[in-house]
Amino acid sequence: QAGLTQLPSVSAALGQTATLTCTGYGDIIAVKGATWLQQRQGLPPRLLSSRNDKRPSGISERFSASRSGNTASLTISGLQAEDEATYYCSSWDTNFNAWVFGGGTRLSVL
Amino acid sequence: EVRLVESGGGLVQPGGSLRLSCEASGFTLSSFSMNWVRQTPGKGLEWVSYISGSSYNIYYGDSVKGRFTISRDNAKNSVYLQMDSLRVEDTAVYFCARETNWGLGLDFWGQGALVTVFS
């Protein structure tokens, strides 16, 4: 099973906006969408956005997901120190009946 | 409050077996599909297995197919992962994760259980 492609690291200043991207293979993101997960050090992942680009209850409006073609994006506005974490995208591959993940992007808040 | 608590991790030699359990609370387990996802220390996430609410559909990742078996007992609010023929590369933290309705994402995760396969 192939994986989704994410940049290993991104940095942005406190209070600014960071945009993370996730590129799919084939048309997986275009057709099935992508979810975004946040993982802080030592904690389990937390769902930020579902495959329909909607935030679960309790997730800040500062996190906004979108997609264009086979690329998904997560925009984090008004960066806070607590946003420093690794962000993973994922999608469902119907050919393999499997969840596939990106390698994760480590976000540093300067 | 939704809670998922994994147990059963530990140390095992290559070729050995372990059984992980995931105890669910705060929701009706039978209404949700469940997954196991693992994470090698310091590395990314790897999906391991899926089981539908009724156990009708079960899927595995290529790296564990034929060696791992997922199951559930909704009456006991638990999901299991039987891991046989373990390899050094199976060393990871194993998370139990609930899948949203319509498979839109993995919305609740347990704290994880560490499995170490050492030679």
Short mmCIF file of C-alpha atoms in Angstrom, two decimals:
data_model
loop_
_atom_site.label_atom_id
_atom_site.label_comp_id
_atom_site.label_asym_id
_atom_site.label_seq_id
_atom_site.Cartn_x
_atom_site.Cartn_y
_atom_site.Cartn_z
CA GLN A 1 0.00 0.00 0.00
CA ALA A 2 1.38 3.40 -0.98
CA GLY A 3 1.42 6.38 1.35
CA LEU A 4 0.39 10.00 1.06
CA THR A 5 3.12 12.62 0.67
CA GLN A 6 3.78 15.35 3.23
CA LEU A 7 6.72 17.69 3.78
CA PRO A 8 8.73 16.51 6.81
CA SER A 9 8.78 19.90 8.50
CA VAL A 10 7.30 23.39 8.36
CA SER A 11 7.94 26.39 10.56
CA ALA A 12 5.97 29.58 11.08
CA ALA A 13 5.90 32.44 13.56
CA LEU A 14 3.62 32.77 16.54
CA GLY A 15 0.36 34.44 15.53
CA GLN A 16 0.92 33.81 11.83
CA THR A 17 -0.66 31.26 9.50
CA ALA A 18 0.77 27.90 8.49
CA THR A 19 -0.45 25.78 5.59
CA LEU A 20 0.37 22.09 5.47
CA THR A 21 -0.16 20.02 2.33
CA CYS A 22 -0.77 16.38 1.56
CA THR A 23 -0.50 14.90 -1.92
CA GLY A 24 -2.28 11.72 -2.81
CA TYR A 25 -1.52 8.99 -5.33
CA GLY A 26 -3.88 8.23 -8.14
CA ASP A 27 -7.07 10.17 -7.42
CA ILE A 28 -7.43 9.07 -3.81
CA ILE A 29 -7.78 12.53 -2.28
CA ALA A 30 -9.86 13.90 -5.12
CA VAL A 31 -12.34 11.05 -4.70
CA LYS A 32 -12.15 10.05 -1.03
CA GLY A 33 -10.92 13.25 0.62
CA ALA A 34 -8.40 13.41 3.45
CA THR A 35 -8.48 13.59 7.22
CA TRP A 36 -6.02 15.53 9.35
CA LEU A 37 -4.69 14.41 12.69
CA GLN A 38 -2.60 16.28 15.24
CA GLN A 39 -0.16 14.43 17.46
CA ARG A 40 1.58 16.24 20.28
CA GLN A 41 4.65 14.68 21.83
CA GLY A 42 3.80 11.64 23.91
CA LEU A 43 0.08 11.74 23.14
CA PRO A 44 -2.16 9.80 20.75
CA PRO A 45 -3.33 11.43 17.52
CA ARG A 46 -6.36 13.71 17.62
CA LEU A 47 -8.73 14.12 14.69
CA LEU A 48 -8.82 17.71 13.43
CA SER A 49 -10.77 17.26 10.22
CA SER A 50 -12.72 14.47 8.56
CA ARG A 51 -12.69 13.31 4.92
CA ASN A 52 -15.51 15.76 4.18
CA ASP A 53 -13.30 18.63 5.42
CA LYS A 54 -15.45 19.18 8.50
CA ARG A 55 -14.12 19.70 12.02
CA PRO A 56 -15.29 17.40 14.81
CA SER A 57 -16.96 19.01 17.76
CA GLY A 58 -14.48 20.85 19.97
CA ILE A 59 -11.87 21.55 17.32
CA SER A 60 -10.94 25.22 17.01
CA GLU A 61 -12.03 27.20 13.96
CA ARG A 62 -8.35 28.10 13.54
CA PHE A 63 -7.97 24.73 11.83
CA SER A 64 -9.37 24.70 8.30
CA ALA A 65 -9.14 21.86 5.80
CA SER A 66 -9.60 22.01 2.06
CA ARG A 67 -8.60 20.17 -1.08
CA SER A 68 -7.84 20.90 -4.69
CA GLY A 69 -7.57 18.01 -7.06
CA ASN A 70 -5.45 15.34 -5.43
CA THR A 71 -3.90 17.65 -2.83
CA ALA A 72 -5.34 18.33 0.61
CA SER A 73 -4.39 21.31 2.75
CA LEU A 74 -4.65 22.16 6.42
CA THR A 75 -4.47 25.84 7.28
CA ILE A 76 -3.78 26.83 10.87
CA SER A 77 -4.37 30.49 11.59
CA GLY A 78 -3.28 32.55 14.60
CA LEU A 79 -0.54 30.07 15.47
CA GLN A 80 -0.12 29.31 19.15
CA ALA A 81 2.73 27.57 20.95
CA GLU A 82 0.44 24.60 21.64
CA ASP A 83 0.08 24.04 17.88
CA GLU A 84 3.65 22.75 17.77
CA ALA A 85 3.08 19.08 16.91
CA THR A 86 3.23 16.56 14.08
CA TYR A 87 0.33 16.62 11.65
CA TYR A 88 -0.73 13.58 9.66
CA CYS A 89 -3.09 13.32 6.73
CA SER A 90 -4.90 10.11 5.91
CA SER A 91 -7.43 8.73 3.48
CA TRP A 92 -9.26 5.52 2.72
CA ASP A 93 -7.97 3.44 -0.20
CA THR A 94 -10.93 1.54 -1.57
CA ASN A 95 -8.70 -0.60 -3.80
CA PHE A 96 -6.94 -2.08 -0.78
CA ASN A 97 -9.65 -1.46 1.84
CA ALA A 98 -7.07 0.30 3.97
CA TRP A 99 -6.44 3.55 5.73
CA VAL A 100 -3.30 5.17 4.34
CA PHE A 101 -1.30 7.85 6.08
CA GLY A 102 1.15 10.54 5.14
CA GLY A 103 4.58 10.53 6.74
CA GLY A 104 3.66 13.50 8.92
CA THR A 105 4.73 17.15 8.99
CA ARG A 106 6.46 18.47 12.08
CA LEU A 107 5.23 22.02 12.68
CA SER A 108 7.53 24.33 14.60
CA VAL A 109 6.07 27.56 15.99
CA LEU A 110 8.83 30.17 16.18
CA GLU B 1 -17.03 10.53 27.66
CA VAL B 2 -15.57 8.26 24.98
CA ARG B 3 -12.64 6.23 26.25
CA LEU B 4 -10.48 3.57 24.66
CA VAL B 5 -7.96 1.74 26.82
CA GLU B 6 -5.46 -0.68 25.33
CA SER B 7 -3.77 -3.43 27.28
CA GLY B 8 -1.70 -6.54 26.66
CA GLY B 9 1.48 -5.01 25.33
CA GLY B 10 4.90 -6.21 26.43
CA LEU B 11 8.16 -7.87 25.49
CA VAL B 12 8.24 -10.92 23.24
CA GLN B 13 10.83 -12.75 21.19
CA PRO B 14 10.59 -13.11 17.41
CA GLY B 15 8.12 -15.80 16.47
CA GLY B 16 6.13 -15.25 19.64
CA SER B 17 2.56 -14.11 20.18
CA LEU B 18 0.71 -11.38 22.03
CA ARG B 19 -2.93 -10.44 22.32
CA LEU B 20 -3.88 -6.79 22.61
CA SER B 21 -7.21 -5.71 24.06
CA CYS B 22 -9.03 -2.42 23.66
CA GLU B 23 -11.76 -1.72 26.17
CA ALA B 24 -14.29 0.87 25.04
CA SER B 25 -16.60 3.00 27.15
CA GLY B 26 -18.83 6.03 26.74
CA PHE B 27 -20.47 4.85 23.51
CA THR B 28 -22.22 1.84 21.98
CA LEU B 29 -19.35 -0.20 20.58
CA SER B 30 -21.51 -2.26 18.23
CA SER B 31 -22.46 0.89 16.30
CA PHE B 32 -18.90 1.66 15.26
CA SER B 33 -16.17 0.15 13.15
CA MET B 34 -12.83 -0.05 14.91
CA ASN B 35 -9.22 0.00 13.78
CA TRP B 36 -5.75 -0.76 15.05
CA VAL B 37 -2.99 1.64 14.02
CA ARG B 38 0.65 1.33 15.03
CA GLN B 39 3.51 3.76 15.38
CA THR B 40 7.16 2.80 15.45
CA PRO B 41 9.01 4.85 18.07
CA GLY B 42 9.90 8.20 16.55
CA LYS B 43 8.23 7.35 13.25
CA GLY B 44 4.88 7.79 11.56
CA LEU B 45 1.53 6.03 11.68
CA GLU B 46 0.80 2.70 9.97
CA TRP B 47 -2.70 1.28 9.69
CA VAL B 48 -2.89 -2.35 10.84
CA SER B 49 -6.45 -3.63 10.73
CA TYR B 50 -10.18 -2.79 10.52
CA ILE B 51 -13.28 -4.52 11.80
CA SER B 52 -16.87 -3.43 11.16
CA GLY B 53 -19.42 -3.15 13.94
CA SER B 54 -20.88 -6.61 13.33
CA SER B 55 -17.50 -8.16 12.42
CA TYR B 56 -18.85 -8.78 8.92
CA ASN B 57 -15.99 -6.88 7.24
CA ILE B 58 -12.39 -7.33 8.32
CA TYR B 59 -9.31 -5.96 6.60
CA TYR B 60 -5.57 -6.07 7.22
CA GLY B 61 -2.51 -4.18 6.14
CA ASP B 62 -0.10 -6.08 3.88
CA SER B 63 2.63 -6.19 6.51
CA VAL B 64 0.48 -8.13 9.02
CA LYS B 65 -1.82 -10.14 6.77
CA GLY B 66 -1.77 -13.82 7.70
CA ARG B 67 -0.11 -13.16 11.08
CA PHE B 68 -2.52 -10.85 12.93
CA THR B 69 -6.21 -11.43 13.67
CA ILE B 70 -8.67 -8.74 14.68
CA SER B 71 -11.86 -9.58 16.56
CA ARG B 72 -14.40 -7.95 18.82
CA ASP B 73 -16.88 -8.81 21.55
CA ASN B 74 -19.49 -6.08 21.64
CA ALA B 75 -21.09 -7.55 24.75
CA LYS B 76 -17.78 -7.06 26.55
CA ASN B 77 -17.17 -3.66 24.93
CA SER B 78 -13.83 -4.87 23.65
CA VAL B 79 -11.79 -5.19 20.48
CA TYR B 80 -8.81 -7.49 20.20
CA LEU B 81 -5.69 -7.94 18.10
CA GLN B 82 -4.10 -11.38 18.19
CA MET B 83 -0.53 -11.05 16.97
CA ASP B 84 1.29 -14.24 15.97
CA SER B 85 4.66 -14.90 14.33
CA LEU B 86 5.89 -11.57 15.61
CA ARG B 87 8.89 -9.94 13.98
CA VAL B 88 11.36 -7.33 15.19
CA GLU B 89 9.77 -4.87 12.77
CA ASP B 90 6.42 -5.24 14.55
CA THR B 91 7.88 -3.30 17.47
CA ALA B 92 5.63 -0.28 17.89
CA VAL B 93 2.99 1.43 19.97
CA TYR B 94 -0.37 0.00 18.96
CA PHE B 95 -3.37 2.32 19.09
CA CYS B 96 -7.01 1.33 19.06
CA ALA B 97 -9.07 3.90 17.15
CA ARG B 98 -12.80 4.37 16.62
CA GLU B 99 -14.01 5.11 13.11
CA THR B 100 -16.72 7.71 12.56
CA ASN B 101 -19.95 6.81 10.86
CA TRP B 102 -19.53 6.59 7.08
CA GLY B 103 -15.80 6.07 7.58
CA LEU B 104 -15.00 9.77 7.54
CA GLY B 105 -12.11 9.51 9.96
CA LEU B 106 -10.65 7.99 13.11
CA ASP B 107 -12.17 10.20 15.76
CA PHE B 108 -11.11 8.70 19.09
CA TRP B 109 -7.83 7.01 19.94
CA GLY B 110 -6.58 5.15 22.97
CA GLN B 111 -3.31 5.95 24.69
CA GLY B 112 -1.59 3.02 23.02
CA ALA B 113 0.13 -0.22 24.07
CA LEU B 114 3.83 -0.77 23.51
CA VAL B 115 4.86 -4.02 21.88
CA THR B 116 8.57 -4.79 21.79
CA VAL B 117 9.86 -7.73 19.80
CA PHE B 118 13.50 -8.38 20.64
CA SER B 119 15.95 -11.02 19.58
#
